[in-house]
Short mmCIF file of C-alpha atoms in Angstrom, two decimals:
data_model
loop_
_atom_site.label_atom_id
_atom_site.label_comp_id
_atom_site.label_asym_id
_atom_site.label_seq_id
_atom_site.Cartn_x
_atom_site.Cartn_y
_atom_site.Cartn_z
CA MET S 1 144.62 166.81 85.54
CA GLU S 2 142.11 169.64 85.58
CA LYS S 3 139.35 169.69 88.17
CA LEU S 4 136.10 168.46 86.64
CA PRO S 5 133.17 170.86 86.38
CA ASN S 6 130.11 169.66 88.30
CA PHE S 7 128.28 167.95 85.44
CA ILE S 8 125.15 167.25 87.48
CA ASN S 9 124.81 170.98 88.15
CA LEU S 10 125.56 171.80 84.53
CA LYS S 11 122.73 169.49 83.49
CA ILE S 12 120.34 171.27 85.86
CA ARG S 13 121.64 174.57 84.45
CA ASN S 14 120.73 173.40 80.97
CA GLU S 15 117.26 172.24 82.05
CA THR S 16 116.70 175.56 83.82
CA GLN S 17 117.35 177.46 80.59
CA GLN S 18 114.85 175.22 78.80
CA LYS S 19 112.21 175.84 81.48
CA LEU S 20 112.70 179.60 81.23
CA ARG S 21 112.39 179.50 77.44
CA HIS S 22 109.26 177.38 77.77
CA PHE S 23 107.67 179.89 80.15
CA PHE S 24 108.50 182.95 78.03
CA GLN S 25 107.25 181.24 74.89
CA GLN S 26 103.90 180.53 76.58
CA LYS S 27 103.65 184.18 77.56
CA ASN S 28 104.40 185.31 74.00
CA TYR S 29 107.77 186.92 74.62
CA LEU S 30 110.15 187.17 71.66
CA GLU S 31 113.65 185.87 72.40
CA VAL S 32 116.29 188.34 71.26
CA ASP S 33 120.05 188.38 71.07
CA THR S 34 121.67 191.82 71.36
CA PRO S 35 125.39 192.73 70.98
CA LEU S 36 127.72 192.03 73.90
CA ILE S 37 130.19 194.69 72.75
CA SER S 38 128.77 198.19 72.60
CA ASN S 39 130.02 201.72 71.95
CA PHE S 40 128.38 202.92 75.18
CA PRO S 41 128.28 201.45 78.69
CA SER S 42 125.60 201.62 81.38
CA ILE S 43 126.33 204.45 83.78
CA ASP S 44 126.22 203.54 87.43
CA LEU S 45 128.33 204.69 90.38
CA HIS S 46 128.93 201.13 91.54
CA ILE S 47 129.21 199.17 88.27
CA GLU S 48 132.50 199.05 86.34
CA PRO S 49 132.52 197.93 82.71
CA PHE S 50 135.31 196.02 80.95
CA THR S 51 136.68 197.93 77.98
CA THR S 52 138.05 196.64 74.70
CA PHE S 53 139.24 198.01 71.35
CA TYR S 54 138.30 197.25 67.77
CA GLN S 55 141.67 197.72 66.01
CA ASN S 56 142.60 201.38 66.36
CA SER S 57 139.13 202.73 66.97
CA GLU S 58 137.79 204.34 70.15
CA GLU S 59 137.26 202.04 73.10
CA SER S 60 134.17 199.83 73.29
CA PHE S 61 132.54 198.26 76.33
CA LEU S 62 131.45 194.75 77.21
CA GLN S 63 127.86 195.09 78.37
CA THR S 64 127.17 195.17 82.10
CA SER S 65 123.54 194.34 81.24
CA PRO S 66 121.58 194.15 77.96
CA GLU S 67 119.23 196.93 79.09
CA PHE S 68 120.02 199.71 76.57
CA ALA S 69 119.93 197.49 73.49
CA MET S 70 116.71 195.80 74.62
CA LYS S 71 115.05 199.15 75.28
CA ARG S 72 116.06 200.32 71.82
CA LEU S 73 114.29 197.26 70.43
CA LEU S 74 111.19 198.03 72.51
CA SER S 75 111.13 201.57 71.15
CA LEU S 76 111.24 200.16 67.62
CA GLY S 77 108.14 198.05 68.22
CA SER S 78 109.49 194.63 69.25
CA GLY S 79 106.72 194.00 71.80
CA SER S 80 107.56 192.01 74.95
CA ILE S 81 111.06 190.49 74.73
CA PHE S 82 113.42 188.29 76.72
CA GLN S 83 117.08 187.40 76.52
CA ILE S 84 119.50 184.98 78.17
CA CYS S 85 123.01 186.35 77.75
CA LYS S 86 126.39 187.01 79.26
CA ALA S 87 127.13 190.27 81.09
CA PHE S 88 130.45 191.49 82.48
CA ARG S 89 131.26 193.56 85.56
CA ASN S 90 134.80 194.47 86.44
CA GLY S 91 135.86 193.81 90.03
CA GLU S 92 132.89 191.67 91.09
CA PHE S 93 134.27 188.35 92.21
CA GLY S 94 133.20 186.34 95.24
CA GLN S 95 130.96 183.60 96.56
CA ILE S 96 127.97 184.72 94.44
CA HIS S 97 129.77 186.95 91.91
CA ASN S 98 131.84 186.13 88.83
CA PRO S 99 133.02 189.00 86.59
CA GLU S 100 131.46 187.21 83.62
CA PHE S 101 127.99 185.94 84.45
CA THR S 102 124.65 185.08 82.88
CA ILE S 103 121.63 187.37 82.98
CA VAL S 104 118.05 186.62 82.10
CA GLU S 105 116.41 189.91 81.24
CA TRP S 106 112.86 190.54 80.10
CA TYR S 107 110.45 193.40 79.41
CA LYS S 108 106.68 193.20 79.53
CA VAL S 109 105.00 195.86 77.42
CA GLY S 110 101.99 197.58 78.99
CA ALA S 111 102.64 196.14 82.47
CA ASN S 112 103.44 198.04 85.64
CA HIS S 113 105.94 196.64 88.14
CA PHE S 114 103.25 194.98 90.27
CA GLU S 115 101.91 193.09 87.27
CA LEU S 116 105.46 192.01 86.40
CA MET S 117 106.11 190.86 89.99
CA ALA S 118 102.94 188.74 89.79
CA GLU S 119 104.22 187.12 86.61
CA ILE S 120 107.66 186.47 88.13
CA SER S 121 105.99 184.79 91.08
CA GLU S 122 104.04 182.65 88.60
CA LEU S 123 107.31 181.72 86.85
CA PHE S 124 108.91 180.55 90.10
CA GLU S 125 105.76 178.63 91.06
CA SER S 126 105.04 176.93 87.75
CA GLU S 127 108.56 176.14 86.55
CA PHE S 128 110.51 175.69 89.78
CA GLY S 129 107.91 174.76 92.40
CA PHE S 130 108.44 177.69 94.78
CA PRO S 131 105.51 178.94 96.90
CA LYS S 132 103.76 182.17 95.91
CA ALA S 133 105.95 185.20 96.55
CA LYS S 134 105.25 187.79 99.21
CA LEU S 135 105.58 191.57 98.80
CA ARG S 136 107.18 193.89 101.37
CA SER S 137 108.18 197.50 101.03
CA TYR S 138 111.73 198.77 101.53
CA GLN S 139 110.46 200.78 104.48
CA ASN S 140 108.82 197.71 106.01
CA ILE S 141 111.99 195.59 106.07
CA PHE S 142 114.04 198.34 107.75
CA GLU S 143 111.28 198.87 110.31
CA THR S 144 110.90 195.15 110.94
CA PHE S 145 114.54 194.13 111.22
CA LEU S 146 116.22 197.33 112.44
CA GLU S 147 113.40 199.54 113.75
CA ILE S 148 114.42 202.54 111.68
CA ASN S 149 112.55 204.39 108.95
CA PRO S 150 114.98 204.58 106.02
CA PHE S 151 113.13 207.54 104.50
CA GLU S 152 112.85 209.73 107.60
CA ILE S 153 116.14 209.06 109.40
CA ASN S 154 118.73 211.78 108.75
CA PHE S 155 122.35 211.22 107.75
CA ASP S 156 123.88 211.73 111.20
CA SER S 157 121.43 209.49 113.06
CA LEU S 158 121.83 206.84 110.38
CA LYS S 159 125.61 207.04 110.72
CA ASP S 160 125.42 206.72 114.52
CA PHE S 161 122.96 203.86 114.23
CA THR S 162 125.20 201.99 111.77
CA GLN S 163 128.26 202.56 113.94
CA SER S 164 126.41 201.05 116.88
CA LYS S 165 125.68 197.93 114.81
CA VAL S 166 128.87 197.44 112.79
CA ARG S 167 132.28 197.59 114.44
CA ASN S 168 135.19 198.98 112.46
CA LEU S 169 133.02 200.73 109.92
CA PRO S 170 134.68 201.99 106.74
CA GLU S 171 134.28 205.64 105.83
CA LEU S 172 130.98 206.10 103.97
CA ASN S 173 129.63 209.34 102.54
CA SER S 174 126.00 208.87 101.65
CA LYS S 175 122.79 207.68 103.25
CA ASP S 176 122.55 205.05 100.52
CA ASP S 177 125.94 203.57 101.45
CA PHE S 178 124.85 203.14 105.08
CA LEU S 179 121.46 201.73 104.08
CA ASN S 180 123.12 199.30 101.69
CA LEU S 181 125.54 198.13 104.34
CA LEU S 182 122.73 197.60 106.86
CA LEU S 183 120.73 195.79 104.20
CA THR S 184 123.55 193.35 103.36
CA GLU S 185 124.57 192.73 106.95
CA PHE S 186 121.26 192.51 108.80
CA ILE S 187 118.32 192.19 106.41
CA GLU S 188 119.24 190.25 103.27
CA PRO S 189 120.34 187.16 105.23
CA LYS S 190 116.77 186.93 106.60
CA LEU S 191 114.78 187.43 103.41
CA GLY S 192 112.97 184.83 101.33
CA PHE S 193 113.22 181.71 103.47
CA GLN S 194 109.50 180.88 103.82
CA GLN S 195 108.69 182.00 100.30
CA PRO S 196 110.30 184.26 97.71
CA GLU S 197 110.04 187.90 98.83
CA PHE S 198 109.77 191.00 96.67
CA ILE S 199 111.04 194.26 98.14
CA TYR S 200 109.57 197.34 96.45
CA ASP S 201 109.33 201.16 96.78
CA TYR S 202 113.00 202.07 96.99
CA PRO S 203 114.43 205.48 97.92
CA GLU S 204 114.49 207.94 95.01
CA SER S 205 118.26 208.05 95.19
CA GLN S 206 118.32 204.35 94.29
CA ALA S 207 115.92 204.65 91.36
CA ALA S 208 118.50 203.87 88.63
CA LEU S 209 116.25 203.49 85.57
CA ALA S 210 112.90 203.26 87.38
CA LYS S 211 110.00 205.70 87.44
CA ILE S 212 109.57 207.76 90.61
CA GLU S 213 106.06 208.25 92.06
CA ASN S 214 105.26 210.01 95.36
CA GLY S 215 108.89 210.07 96.44
CA LYS S 216 109.40 206.33 95.94
CA ALA S 217 111.30 204.60 93.13
CA GLN S 218 109.15 202.01 91.37
CA ARG S 219 111.92 199.49 91.63
CA PHE S 220 111.85 196.00 93.12
CA GLU S 221 114.19 193.18 94.02
CA LEU S 222 113.42 189.52 94.57
CA TYR S 223 115.10 187.62 97.38
CA ILE S 224 115.14 183.88 97.84
CA LYS S 225 116.96 182.23 100.76
CA GLY S 226 118.92 185.36 101.59
CA THR S 227 120.14 186.01 98.05
CA GLU S 228 119.10 188.74 95.65
CA ILE S 229 117.89 187.03 92.48
CA CYS S 230 116.07 189.74 90.49
CA ASN S 231 116.12 193.51 90.12
CA GLY S 232 113.32 195.19 88.20
CA PHE S 233 111.78 198.54 87.34
CA ASN S 234 108.64 200.19 86.16
CA GLU S 235 110.73 201.63 83.36
CA LEU S 236 111.40 205.34 83.14
CA THR S 237 110.28 206.64 79.73
CA ASP S 238 111.19 210.31 80.21
CA GLU S 239 114.41 210.91 78.26
CA ASN S 240 115.18 214.26 79.94
CA GLU S 241 114.84 212.80 83.40
CA GLN S 242 117.01 209.84 82.34
CA LYS S 243 119.66 212.15 80.92
CA ASN S 244 119.74 214.13 84.17
CA ARG S 245 120.20 210.94 86.17
CA PHE S 246 123.13 209.91 83.96
CA ILE S 247 124.72 213.32 84.45
CA GLN S 248 124.26 213.09 88.22
CA GLU S 249 125.63 209.55 88.25
CA ASN S 250 128.71 210.71 86.37
CA GLU S 251 129.06 213.53 88.89
CA LYS S 252 129.04 210.98 91.71
CA ARG S 253 131.58 208.89 89.82
CA PHE S 254 133.80 211.94 89.44
CA LYS S 255 133.61 212.66 93.18
CA ALA S 256 134.43 209.02 93.92
CA LYS S 257 137.53 209.39 91.68
CA LYS S 258 136.09 207.01 89.09
CA ARG S 259 136.12 207.83 85.39
CA GLU S 260 133.06 209.46 83.89
CA LEU S 261 131.41 207.35 81.20
CA PRO S 262 130.01 208.42 77.81
CA ILE S 263 126.22 208.77 77.65
CA ASP S 264 124.44 206.64 75.06
CA TYR S 265 122.48 209.27 73.10
CA ARG S 266 120.79 206.55 71.00
CA PHE S 267 119.33 205.03 74.13
CA LEU S 268 118.03 208.43 75.30
CA GLU S 269 116.52 208.98 71.84
CA ALA S 270 114.82 205.58 72.06
CA LEU S 271 113.10 206.49 75.34
CA LYS S 272 111.01 209.05 73.40
CA THR S 273 109.12 206.26 71.66
CA MET S 274 109.53 203.42 74.14
CA PRO S 275 106.15 202.02 75.23
CA GLU S 276 105.20 201.93 78.92
CA CYS S 277 106.63 198.70 80.26
CA SER S 278 108.26 196.97 83.20
CA GLY S 279 111.47 195.03 83.01
CA VAL S 280 113.59 192.79 85.19
CA ALA S 281 117.03 191.21 85.24
CA MET S 282 117.61 187.88 86.94
CA GLY S 283 120.94 186.42 87.97
CA PHE S 284 120.75 183.12 86.13
CA ASP S 285 123.76 181.60 87.89
CA ARG S 286 122.23 182.41 91.27
CA LEU S 287 118.97 180.76 90.22
CA VAL S 288 120.93 177.60 89.35
CA MET S 289 122.76 177.86 92.68
CA LEU S 290 119.39 177.84 94.43
CA LEU S 291 118.08 174.91 92.45
CA THR S 292 121.24 172.86 93.08
CA GLN S 293 121.76 174.06 96.67
CA SER S 294 125.23 175.29 95.77
CA SER S 295 127.04 177.64 98.12
CA SER S 296 129.38 179.09 95.49
CA ILE S 297 128.81 180.33 91.95
CA LYS S 298 131.86 178.22 90.98
CA GLN S 299 129.77 175.08 91.38
CA VAL S 300 127.26 176.06 88.68
CA ILE S 301 129.50 177.44 85.92
CA THR S 302 132.04 175.63 83.73
CA PHE S 303 135.20 177.59 84.55
CA ASP S 304 135.28 180.51 86.97
CA PHE S 305 137.19 183.72 86.25
CA PRO S 306 140.66 182.65 87.51
CA ASN S 307 140.35 179.48 85.40
CA ALA S 308 138.78 181.06 82.34
CA MET K 1 157.41 201.54 103.94
CA ALA K 2 155.44 198.39 103.41
CA GLN K 3 153.49 197.81 100.25
CA GLN K 4 149.80 198.73 100.03
CA ILE K 5 147.23 196.44 98.48
CA SER K 6 143.60 196.88 97.50
CA THR K 7 140.79 194.71 98.89
CA SER K 8 140.49 193.15 95.43
CA ASP K 9 143.95 191.62 95.93
CA PHE K 10 143.04 190.06 99.30
CA LYS K 11 144.04 186.43 99.61
CA LYS K 12 143.62 184.19 102.60
CA GLY K 13 146.89 183.81 104.45
CA GLN K 14 148.12 187.33 103.64
CA TYR K 15 149.78 189.34 106.39
CA ILE K 16 148.18 192.76 106.87
CA GLU K 17 149.14 195.56 109.25
CA ILE K 18 146.30 197.39 111.00
CA ASP K 19 147.02 199.96 113.73
CA ASN K 20 150.67 198.84 114.01
CA THR K 21 149.62 195.26 114.64
CA PRO K 22 150.26 192.31 112.32
CA TYR K 23 147.28 190.20 111.30
CA ILE K 24 146.76 187.23 109.03
CA LEU K 25 143.73 187.28 106.74
CA VAL K 26 141.65 184.19 107.48
CA ASP K 27 138.43 184.98 105.61
CA ASN K 28 137.40 187.41 102.92
CA GLN K 29 133.93 187.67 101.38
CA PHE K 30 132.93 189.98 98.56
CA VAL K 31 129.43 191.35 99.22
CA LYS K 32 127.45 193.73 97.05
CA PRO K 33 123.87 194.73 97.66
CA GLY K 34 121.69 195.28 94.59
CA LYS K 35 123.20 198.21 92.80
CA GLY K 36 125.04 199.54 95.82
CA GLN K 37 128.54 199.95 97.16
CA ALA K 38 130.53 196.69 97.27
CA PHE K 39 132.21 195.61 100.50
CA SER K 40 134.81 193.11 101.63
CA ARG K 41 133.69 191.38 104.78
CA THR K 42 136.89 190.13 106.36
CA ARG K 43 138.16 188.23 109.36
CA PHE K 44 141.72 188.60 110.63
CA LYS K 45 143.70 186.83 113.31
CA ASN K 46 146.09 188.91 115.38
CA LEU K 47 149.50 187.29 114.98
CA GLU K 48 150.65 188.44 118.42
CA ASN K 49 147.80 187.21 120.61
CA GLY K 50 145.56 185.11 118.35
CA ASN K 51 142.54 187.41 118.84
CA VAL K 52 140.02 187.59 115.99
CA LEU K 53 139.19 190.90 114.30
CA ASP K 54 136.14 191.29 112.03
CA ARG K 55 136.26 194.23 109.71
CA THR K 56 134.24 195.53 106.76
CA PHE K 57 136.07 197.40 104.00
CA LYS K 58 134.71 199.32 101.05
CA SER K 59 135.72 197.48 97.91
CA GLY K 60 138.91 199.00 96.55
CA GLU K 61 140.01 200.40 99.93
CA LYS K 62 143.75 200.09 100.47
CA VAL K 63 145.50 198.39 103.37
CA GLN K 64 149.11 197.92 104.26
CA LEU K 65 150.86 194.58 103.89
CA ALA K 66 152.61 193.71 107.13
CA ASP K 67 156.38 193.42 107.17
CA VAL K 68 156.27 189.80 108.26
CA GLU K 69 158.98 187.23 107.67
CA GLU K 70 159.07 183.54 108.45
CA ASN K 71 162.28 181.71 109.27
CA SER K 72 162.88 178.00 109.59
CA MET K 73 164.41 177.50 113.04
CA GLN K 74 165.24 174.40 115.00
CA TYR K 75 164.04 174.26 118.61
CA LEU K 76 167.03 173.41 120.82
CA TYR K 77 166.10 173.52 124.52
CA SER K 78 164.42 175.52 127.25
CA ASP K 79 166.19 176.95 130.28
CA GLY K 80 162.89 177.55 132.03
CA ASN K 81 162.75 181.27 131.16
CA LEU K 82 163.53 181.19 127.47
CA TRP K 83 163.02 178.70 124.69
CA HIS K 84 166.08 178.62 122.43
CA PHE K 85 165.86 178.27 118.66
CA MET K 86 168.57 178.12 116.01
CA ASN K 87 168.39 179.55 112.50
CA GLU K 88 169.04 176.61 110.17
CA GLU K 89 171.00 178.70 107.66
CA THR K 90 173.00 181.13 109.79
CA PHE K 91 173.19 178.99 112.98
CA GLU K 92 172.29 182.14 114.91
CA GLN K 93 170.48 181.41 118.15
CA LEU K 94 167.42 183.18 119.49
CA GLY K 95 165.67 182.93 122.85
CA LEU K 96 161.87 183.32 122.88
CA ASN K 97 159.79 184.03 125.96
CA ASN K 98 156.70 182.24 127.23
CA THR K 99 154.21 184.54 125.46
CA GLN K 100 155.92 183.93 122.14
CA VAL K 101 155.86 180.12 122.38
CA GLU K 102 152.77 179.60 124.55
CA GLU K 103 150.51 178.42 121.73
CA VAL K 104 152.85 175.63 120.59
CA LEU K 105 154.06 174.39 123.99
CA PRO K 106 151.77 171.31 124.06
CA PHE K 107 153.53 169.93 120.97
CA LEU K 108 156.99 171.50 121.12
CA VAL K 109 159.71 168.81 121.02
CA GLU K 110 163.46 169.34 120.91
CA GLU K 111 165.02 169.27 117.43
CA THR K 112 161.72 170.14 115.74
CA VAL K 113 162.15 172.53 112.83
CA CYS K 114 159.57 175.27 113.42
CA ASN K 115 158.51 178.42 111.62
CA VAL K 116 159.36 181.50 113.64
CA ILE K 117 157.34 184.55 112.57
CA PHE K 118 158.94 187.98 112.70
CA PHE K 119 157.12 191.33 112.52
CA LYS K 120 159.42 194.22 111.63
CA GLY K 121 162.37 192.07 112.59
CA ARG K 122 160.98 191.10 116.00
CA ALA K 123 159.99 187.47 116.68
CA ILE K 124 156.30 187.32 117.61
CA SER K 125 155.22 183.71 117.35
CA VAL K 126 156.05 180.18 116.33
CA THR K 127 154.19 177.65 114.24
CA LEU K 128 154.83 173.91 114.17
CA PRO K 129 154.74 171.53 111.23
CA ASN K 130 151.04 170.68 110.67
CA PHE K 131 151.63 166.99 111.38
CA MET K 132 154.05 165.56 113.92
CA ASN K 133 154.76 162.17 115.49
CA PHE K 134 154.70 161.65 119.26
CA ASP K 135 155.43 158.79 121.67
CA ILE K 136 152.64 157.64 123.93
CA VAL K 137 154.16 157.84 127.41
CA TYR K 138 151.13 156.54 129.23
CA THR K 139 147.58 155.50 128.43
CA GLU K 140 145.33 153.31 130.54
CA PRO K 141 145.33 149.68 129.30
CA GLY K 142 141.95 148.04 128.67
CA PHE K 143 140.11 151.37 128.92
CA LYS K 144 136.45 150.63 128.17
CA GLY K 145 135.18 154.03 127.16
CA ASP K 146 131.87 155.21 128.56
CA THR K 147 128.21 154.46 127.92
CA SER K 148 127.75 157.44 125.59
CA GLY K 149 129.64 155.52 122.91
CA ASN K 150 132.86 157.41 123.42
CA THR K 151 135.55 155.55 121.51
CA THR K 152 138.58 157.55 122.61
CA LYS K 153 140.63 157.76 125.78
CA PRO K 154 143.20 160.20 127.12
CA ALA K 155 146.88 159.53 126.47
CA GLU K 156 149.95 161.39 127.64
CA ILE K 157 152.53 162.17 124.95
CA ASN K 158 156.26 162.86 125.32
CA THR K 159 155.75 166.61 125.80
CA GLY K 160 153.65 165.92 128.91
CA HIS K 161 150.52 167.06 127.10
CA SER K 162 147.43 164.85 126.99
CA ILE K 163 145.50 164.04 123.80
CA GLN K 164 142.53 161.82 122.90
CA VAL K 165 143.42 158.58 121.11
CA PRO K 166 141.40 155.51 119.97
CA LEU K 167 141.00 152.70 122.50
CA PHE K 168 143.41 150.35 120.67
CA ILE K 169 146.43 152.62 121.22
CA GLU K 170 148.83 151.38 123.90
CA THR K 171 151.64 152.86 125.97
CA GLY K 172 154.93 152.89 124.03
CA GLU K 173 153.33 153.32 120.62
CA LYS K 174 153.92 156.25 118.26
CA VAL K 175 151.04 158.37 116.87
CA ARG K 176 150.65 161.10 114.28
CA VAL K 177 148.86 164.29 115.43
CA ASP K 178 147.52 167.38 113.66
CA THR K 179 149.21 170.09 115.73
CA ARG K 180 146.71 172.78 114.69
CA THR K 181 143.75 170.99 116.24
CA GLY K 182 145.55 168.61 118.56
CA SER K 183 143.66 165.68 117.11
CA TYR K 184 144.91 162.12 116.58
CA ILE K 185 145.45 161.16 112.93
CA GLU K 186 146.91 157.63 112.83
CA ARG K 187 149.17 155.05 114.44
CA VAL K 188 152.76 155.22 113.20
CA LYS K 189 154.48 151.86 112.54
CA GLU K 190 158.23 151.86 112.87
#
């Protein structure tokens, strides 16, 4: 006899989707539904796509996020849009990761990232009863919890510092890798317990698809009870800059002995006419975990990867 | 040359060799910050001395599987220096020293079929069946417990070791014990 899914959690999952749709409808977002299989993947050093084949054609990719397709819609005049869909990331499996998972992604036209953060806080307050979110900069959390300035510290000092905090450190080659390790080990577990907390102003090297202003990436993440729930950007609209970042990312992938990925020229083309906007992706399964007080993603999905 | 595995193949209970020492993987957590490098946060137990080792790996890093074998062996007797075991298939006998059997001594009874763990052909430790039955050699009759609501009392079992049992257990009875924790499970009726 198969183990039963947790039907109480699945019911809350269903209600949560309805609440999200209700909120986005009120705010005049259009719900869209973009392809899960695409000819081009997102390009990121640390995200691996699943690949598949349509008969004998070139390989296609299961989306790791709906970002490119949604931005193409924005550039064609969709206005603000949202989507609840599946995304796939190869090799991500653990307590709060399943290789196939559900993303809620939305873009607010004409808004900067602070205006979007305010609206996200409103969403968590009005639909899920959380207190108003607090904002803290990336620099602030490193200063508060570790007494280092992540922007000023140099590579060697950061390496020494990390070695003094983490025994048996693996070999890491970039400042970002050390900062990320410190963040997961010593900061994340303390974030978002009193109220949801936004972290903003990331290092340039972690900008991904965000605008950069005064040496800081206009990117943010939302943490609730020690878990990262959202990742958002004031969206980069400069196609040349975006192209350069893809090329650099592929260069890093090459150095890390990972395959280089093809660049989606249609997406770059779309950036030329994409309106100024901010966008965010939310881990839907993690939101349901929070609302059901589940400790594992398994408890809020029907069948996890090994049982799929 | 032992086989190498990637962190993505980690499973609890696997034997891993680190710095020429055999470990068993007791916990493995996949962690990944935002869009950053993924890590495996692991905990190992040293098979030779039971010490715990915490270690963080980059996801995809490779480690060596330890050349560890387990053999079913019956415990025969102790001559005071060595504890003698017999391989159930080959009838070969093997004497283990105090360090090798130390952990299981409280519950080691003659004729018990144990698991002897070998690293690169050398015996390093012994594990007992998870549940075993023992005779109660002595426990105080009519023991009242104490005012803090304690409902157990000490009892000596046939290995000479003392465990906690419920107040209704009497000398001469048989009980079932979880040998990993040393805790009483139930009374055994014969």
